[in-house]
Amino acid sequence: MKVKYFYQLLISHVSILILAFLLLSLLFSQFVESYIFENKVEELDSYGEQILTDLTVRIEGDEQFLTEYSQLLDARNIKYILFDHKGRVLYPELKSDPMIQLTKSEWAEISKGNKVTVKHDIERFGQEVTLVAMPYMQGGNMVGGVLLLSPITGAMEIISQLNRFLLYTIFISLSATILLSLVLSKNLIKRITDLRNAASMISSGNYDVNVPYTYMDEIGELAKDFNDMAARLKESNEEIKRLENRRRKFIADVSHELRTPLTTISGLAEGIKGGLIPEAEKEKGMILIDREAKRLIRLVNENLDYEKIRSNQLQLNKMDIDLLEAFEIVKEQLEFQAGEKGNRIYLEAEEGVSVHADYDRLIQILVNIVKNSIQFTDQGSIFLRGHEGPDQTMIEIEDTGIGIDPQEIESIWLRFYKADLSRTNHSFGEFGIGLSIVKQLVQLHSGEIAVSSEKEKGTKFTIRFPRKTASSQ
């Protein structure tokens, strides 16, 4: 059975309040009653002691002081009785009942010389009284005693009135508790409902939630944490969507990139096998098959390198490399490709300039960037420059090609990004995976890479490698 939070809160508050007031009322009543009776007993004790003291010093037969005590005690609503060793009343004279009304156990205590105290008695005297009986001893024997009685009706009325006040207090407190619980629970229920509605929105896929929190308590902190969680879920969901879109595009691009050389290789192989290609053209076909196969190998190797870098499986063997020698190796590898498009490669670096990097990966970085420059430059120039500073080595690769649109500069680092669909008819570098690997490799060297470009004027890549330090490998 479901019980609303308001009723749970109300029941708990009321139960605690009732229990607390019941305990308080009981303890307080007992305390007041005990206090009143103790005071009354002490008062009767003092008068009893005084009467017994006076009996020992007064002249026998002189009852004037007894009358004086009667007048004094009557003013305080106290009665006293003198009795002998047999329990017969000596003063004042009682016609109806000449024997004092003590029980056997009380009389036994009196006979032993002990004082008897009854705080509250209602049966023997027809009204509620407190009584004190004190023995009068001579030579170790009881020869009589004094009995003092005091009605306690007024005290009981005070206690009853006190109990009524406590009952009124309980009623008022319960009313205030119910009202306060109603106000507090409505506030808490609203805040919990806001969290519940927000959770429902998230479960339905809507992450644009913001639970208001203005209270610095546990629920307020929960609302703040909930908002943070929703924001992170939204970011994660958006990232998942971006990754899914990139995955689909990646699969489509890779499929297209693989299909083109495979179609070429398959077509040429079928033509050669079926005798459809003349003998004079077969050598040219074999060269094309070899080129397309190498293109496939390059694509697969680049993807493997990319995944190794992303999974931190690539190990670097850093050393000081002569930068001019590295430039010359890159120029030697790509000079033929550059010449096919009428481009020339120029090297600008002073002798002795070095870079602290992994040799194979440095060559891979430079080759990929220079290939990109060759791809988008016709009848132009490509410059490789190197400068050495106190804490870094800077490499610049600049071309005079068609440049990159400013809106596309940051996107060239994305895997398989196609800056311009018209560029896909080239035999290498169509999808930009090389530049994605370049950025990963530079970051793996703790370096930085930047690109600046202007349409129809050219593009410049700037790479900064940190110099060797004590912790460098």
GROMACS .gro file of C-alpha atoms in nm, residues 164-407:
model
  244
  164ARG     CA    1  -0.516   2.015   3.182
  165PHE     CA    2  -0.265   2.279   3.078
  166LEU     CA    3  -0.032   2.008   2.953
  167LEU     CA    4  -0.321   1.856   2.753
  168TYR     CA    5  -0.398   2.194   2.599
  169THR     CA    6  -0.030   2.231   2.514
  170ILE     CA    7  -0.032   1.892   2.343
  171PHE     CA    8  -0.338   1.987   2.139
  172ILE     CA    9  -0.189   2.321   2.032
  173SER     CA   10   0.145   2.159   1.949
  174LEU     CA   11  -0.025   1.888   1.744
  175SER     CA   12  -0.215   2.151   1.548
  176ALA     CA   13   0.106   2.347   1.484
  177THR     CA   14   0.284   2.024   1.386
  178ILE     CA   15   0.015   1.931   1.134
  179LEU     CA   16   0.023   2.281   0.982
  180LEU     CA   17   0.404   2.290   0.970
  181SER     CA   18   0.420   1.939   0.823
  182LEU     CA   19   0.170   2.042   0.557
  183VAL     CA   20   0.378   2.346   0.457
  184LEU     CA   21   0.712   2.165   0.463
  185SER     CA   22   0.585   1.853   0.290
  186LYS     CA   23   0.429   2.052   0.005
  187ASN     CA   24   0.763   2.220  -0.054
  188LEU     CA   25   0.956   1.893  -0.036
  189ILE     CA   26   0.701   1.708  -0.251
  190LYS     CA   27   0.726   1.978  -0.519
  191ARG     CA   28   1.105   1.948  -0.529
  192ILE     CA   29   1.088   1.568  -0.540
  193THR     CA   30   0.824   1.590  -0.816
  194ASP     CA   31   1.058   1.817  -1.016
  195LEU     CA   32   1.332   1.554  -0.986
  196ARG     CA   33   1.089   1.279  -1.082
  197ASN     CA   34   0.967   1.468  -1.389
  198ALA     CA   35   1.326   1.539  -1.491
  199ALA     CA   36   1.413   1.171  -1.453
  200SER     CA   37   1.114   1.081  -1.673
  201MET     CA   38   1.231   1.325  -1.938
  202ILE     CA   39   1.579   1.174  -1.936
  203SER     CA   40   1.439   0.820  -1.956
  204SER     CA   41   1.242   0.928  -2.264
  205GLY     CA   42   1.558   1.060  -2.428
  206ASN     CA   43   1.515   1.432  -2.356
  207TYR     CA   44   1.830   1.561  -2.182
  208ASP     CA   45   1.733   1.931  -2.187
  209VAL     CA   46   1.634   1.936  -1.821
  210ASN     CA   47   1.719   2.181  -1.548
  211VAL     CA   48   1.590   2.113  -1.199
  212PRO     CA   49   1.576   2.441  -1.000
  213TYR     CA   50   1.771   2.435  -0.676
  214THR     CA   51   1.768   2.725  -0.434
  215TYR     CA   52   1.804   2.537  -0.107
  216MET     CA   53   2.143   2.442   0.027
  217ASP     CA   54   2.032   2.111   0.173
  218GLU     CA   55   2.057   1.747   0.066
  219ILE     CA   56   1.773   1.774  -0.188
  220GLY     CA   57   1.925   2.093  -0.329
  221GLU     CA   58   2.261   1.919  -0.365
  222LEU     CA   59   2.083   1.622  -0.525
  223ALA     CA   60   1.914   1.856  -0.776
  224LYS     CA   61   2.249   2.017  -0.859
  225ASP     CA   62   2.412   1.676  -0.907
  226PHE     CA   63   2.114   1.569  -1.117
  227ASN     CA   64   2.159   1.874  -1.344
  228ASP     CA   65   2.529   1.794  -1.379
  229MET     CA   66   2.445   1.434  -1.464
  230ALA     CA   67   2.188   1.545  -1.724
  231ALA     CA   68   2.442   1.782  -1.881
  232ARG     CA   69   2.703   1.505  -1.900
  233LEU     CA   70   2.446   1.264  -2.044
  234LYS     CA   71   2.354   1.522  -2.305
  235GLU     CA   72   2.718   1.572  -2.398
  236SER     CA   73   2.771   1.196  -2.412
  237ASN     CA   74   2.461   1.149  -2.625
  238GLU     CA   75   2.572   1.422  -2.865
  239GLU     CA   76   2.918   1.267  -2.879
  240ILE     CA   77   2.765   0.926  -2.950
  241LYS     CA   78   2.563   1.078  -3.234
  242ARG     CA   79   2.872   1.250  -3.373
  243LEU     CA   80   3.071   0.928  -3.349
  244GLU     CA   81   2.791   0.734  -3.514
  245ASN     CA   82   2.775   0.983  -3.798
  246ARG     CA   83   3.150   0.972  -3.837
  247ARG     CA   84   3.142   0.591  -3.824
  248ARG     CA   85   2.886   0.579  -4.101
  249LYS     CA   86   3.078   0.830  -4.306
  250PHE     CA   87   3.401   0.645  -4.232
  251ILE     CA   88   3.255   0.316  -4.355
  252ALA     CA   89   3.113   0.484  -4.664
  253ASP     CA   90   3.442   0.661  -4.740
  254VAL     CA   91   3.658   0.355  -4.678
  255SER     CA   92   3.424   0.145  -4.891
  256HIS     CA   93   3.448   0.398  -5.170
  257GLU     CA   94   3.826   0.429  -5.132
  258LEU     CA   95   3.872   0.051  -5.141
  259ARG     CA   96   3.620  -0.006  -5.416
  260THR     CA   97   3.793   0.221  -5.667
  261PRO     CA   98   4.134   0.044  -5.675
  262LEU     CA   99   3.975  -0.298  -5.634
  263THR     CA  100   3.746  -0.230  -5.930
  264THR     CA  101   4.045  -0.117  -6.134
  265ILE     CA  102   4.253  -0.422  -6.036
  266SER     CA  103   3.961  -0.660  -6.094
  267GLY     CA  104   3.881  -0.510  -6.433
  268LEU     CA  105   4.240  -0.519  -6.554
  269ALA     CA  106   4.289  -0.875  -6.427
  270GLU     CA  107   3.974  -0.992  -6.606
  271GLY     CA  108   4.084  -0.813  -6.922
  272ILE     CA  109   4.430  -0.969  -6.917
  273LYS     CA  110   4.289  -1.314  -6.834
  274GLY     CA  111   4.025  -1.294  -7.107
  275GLY     CA  112   4.261  -1.157  -7.368
  276LEU     CA  113   4.064  -0.836  -7.399
  277ILE     CA  114   4.375  -0.619  -7.352
  278PRO     CA  115   4.625  -0.614  -7.638
  279GLU     CA  116   4.980  -0.733  -7.571
  280ALA     CA  117   5.110  -0.381  -7.619
  281GLU     CA  118   4.882  -0.253  -7.338
  282LYS     CA  119   4.938  -0.537  -7.091
  283GLU     CA  120   5.255  -0.387  -6.944
  284LYS     CA  121   5.074  -0.060  -6.888
  285GLY     CA  122   4.789  -0.251  -6.723
  286MET     CA  123   5.030  -0.434  -6.493
  287ILE     CA  124   5.184  -0.104  -6.389
  288LEU     CA  125   4.837   0.030  -6.309
  289ILE     CA  126   4.755  -0.286  -6.111
  290ASP     CA  127   5.078  -0.244  -5.913
  291ARG     CA  128   5.000   0.121  -5.842
  292GLU     CA  129   4.647   0.048  -5.725
  293ALA     CA  130   4.769  -0.242  -5.506
  294LYS     CA  131   5.022  -0.012  -5.343
  295ARG     CA  132   4.745   0.238  -5.293
  296LEU     CA  133   4.544  -0.025  -5.105
  297ILE     CA  134   4.846  -0.119  -4.896
  298ARG     CA  135   4.903   0.247  -4.811
  299LEU     CA  136   4.541   0.289  -4.704
  300VAL     CA  137   4.551  -0.021  -4.483
  301ASN     CA  138   4.885   0.077  -4.326
  302GLU     CA  139   4.762   0.427  -4.252
  303ASN     CA  140   4.452   0.290  -4.079
  304LEU     CA  141   4.666   0.053  -3.874
  305ASP     CA  142   4.898   0.338  -3.775
  306TYR     CA  143   4.601   0.554  -3.681
  307GLU     CA  144   4.452   0.288  -3.454
  308LYS     CA  145   4.790   0.217  -3.294
  309ILE     CA  146   4.830   0.586  -3.213
  310ARG     CA  147   4.478   0.616  -3.070
  311SER     CA  148   4.523   0.307  -2.851
  312ASN     CA  149   4.870   0.419  -2.727
  313GLN     CA  150   5.035   0.115  -2.878
  314LEU     CA  151   5.286   0.312  -3.082
  315GLN     CA  152   5.631   0.334  -2.924
  316LEU     CA  153   5.866   0.620  -3.012
  317ASN     CA  154   6.243   0.593  -3.029
  318LYS     CA  155   6.348   0.957  -3.005
  319MET     CA  156   6.688   1.082  -3.110
  320ASP     CA  157   6.853   1.401  -3.238
  321ILE     CA  158   6.801   1.406  -3.616
  322ASP     CA  159   6.976   1.639  -3.860
  323LEU     CA  160   6.683   1.832  -4.007
  324LEU     CA  161   6.845   1.911  -4.343
  325GLU     CA  162   6.918   1.543  -4.402
  326ALA     CA  163   6.555   1.457  -4.324
  327PHE     CA  164   6.441   1.724  -4.573
  328GLU     CA  165   6.665   1.578  -4.843
  329ILE     CA  166   6.525   1.227  -4.789
  330VAL     CA  167   6.169   1.359  -4.821
  331LYS     CA  168   6.262   1.553  -5.136
  332GLU     CA  169   6.423   1.246  -5.288
  333GLN     CA  170   6.108   1.035  -5.221
  334LEU     CA  171   5.859   1.286  -5.359
  335GLU     CA  172   6.051   1.480  -5.622
  336PHE     CA  173   5.918   1.259  -5.902
  337GLN     CA  174   5.553   1.308  -5.790
  338ALA     CA  175   5.610   1.682  -5.761
  339GLY     CA  176   5.767   1.693  -6.107
  340GLU     CA  177   5.461   1.522  -6.260
  341LYS     CA  178   5.257   1.828  -6.163
  342GLY     CA  179   5.525   2.079  -6.252
  343ASN     CA  180   5.615   2.157  -5.890
  344ARG     CA  181   5.958   2.216  -5.741
  345ILE     CA  182   6.068   2.143  -5.381
  346TYR     CA  183   6.301   2.387  -5.205
  347LEU     CA  184   6.490   2.320  -4.880
  348GLU     CA  185   6.581   2.599  -4.637
  349ALA     CA  186   6.764   2.497  -4.319
  350GLU     CA  187   7.101   2.579  -4.172
  351GLU     CA  188   7.351   2.301  -4.119
  352GLY     CA  189   7.350   2.162  -3.766
  353VAL     CA  190   6.981   2.228  -3.705
  354SER     CA  191   6.840   1.918  -3.536
  355VAL     CA  192   6.506   1.792  -3.414
  356HIS     CA  193   6.449   1.550  -3.125
  357ALA     CA  194   6.203   1.295  -3.265
  358ASP     CA  195   6.148   0.938  -3.380
  359TYR     CA  196   6.319   0.914  -3.718
  360ASP     CA  197   6.061   0.700  -3.901
  361ARG     CA  198   5.767   0.899  -3.766
  362LEU     CA  199   5.932   1.232  -3.851
  363ILE     CA  200   5.977   1.120  -4.213
  364GLN     CA  201   5.615   1.000  -4.212
  365ILE     CA  202   5.497   1.341  -4.088
  366LEU     CA  203   5.695   1.532  -4.349
  367VAL     CA  204   5.601   1.298  -4.636
  368ASN     CA  205   5.229   1.320  -4.560
  369ILE     CA  206   5.231   1.701  -4.545
  370VAL     CA  207   5.443   1.738  -4.859
  371LYS     CA  208   5.215   1.490  -5.042
  372ASN     CA  209   4.919   1.707  -4.942
  373SER     CA  210   5.100   2.015  -5.077
  374ILE     CA  211   5.183   1.838  -5.405
  375GLN     CA  212   4.822   1.722  -5.440
  376PHE     CA  213   4.680   2.077  -5.433
  377THR     CA  214   4.959   2.262  -5.613
  378ASP     CA  215   5.009   2.283  -5.993
  379GLN     CA  216   5.313   2.447  -6.153
  380GLY     CA  217   5.415   2.588  -5.818
  381SER     CA  218   5.669   2.566  -5.537
  382ILE     CA  219   5.689   2.378  -5.209
  383PHE     CA  220   5.921   2.505  -4.935
  384LEU     CA  221   6.061   2.304  -4.642
  385ARG     CA  222   6.215   2.534  -4.378
  386GLY     CA  223   6.374   2.459  -4.042
  387HIS     CA  224   6.464   2.686  -3.749
  388GLU     CA  225   6.616   2.601  -3.412
  389GLY     CA  226   6.522   2.791  -3.099
  390PRO     CA  227   6.636   2.765  -2.734
  391ASP     CA  228   6.356   2.526  -2.634
  392GLN     CA  229   6.204   2.403  -2.962
  393THR     CA  230   6.266   2.327  -3.328
  394MET     CA  231   6.021   2.478  -3.578
  395ILE     CA  232   5.947   2.324  -3.918
  396GLU     CA  233   5.748   2.506  -4.187
  397ILE     CA  234   5.607   2.345  -4.502
  398GLU     CA  235   5.459   2.602  -4.739
  399ASP     CA  236   5.315   2.570  -5.089
  400THR     CA  237   5.177   2.805  -5.353
  401GLY     CA  238   4.872   2.593  -5.428
  402ILE     CA  239   4.500   2.653  -5.430
  403GLY     CA  240   4.476   2.695  -5.052
  404ILE     CA  241   4.205   2.584  -4.810
  405ASP     CA  242   3.873   2.751  -4.737
  406PRO     CA  243   3.887   2.912  -4.386
  407GLN     CA  244   3.573   2.718  -4.281
   0.00000   0.00000   0.00000
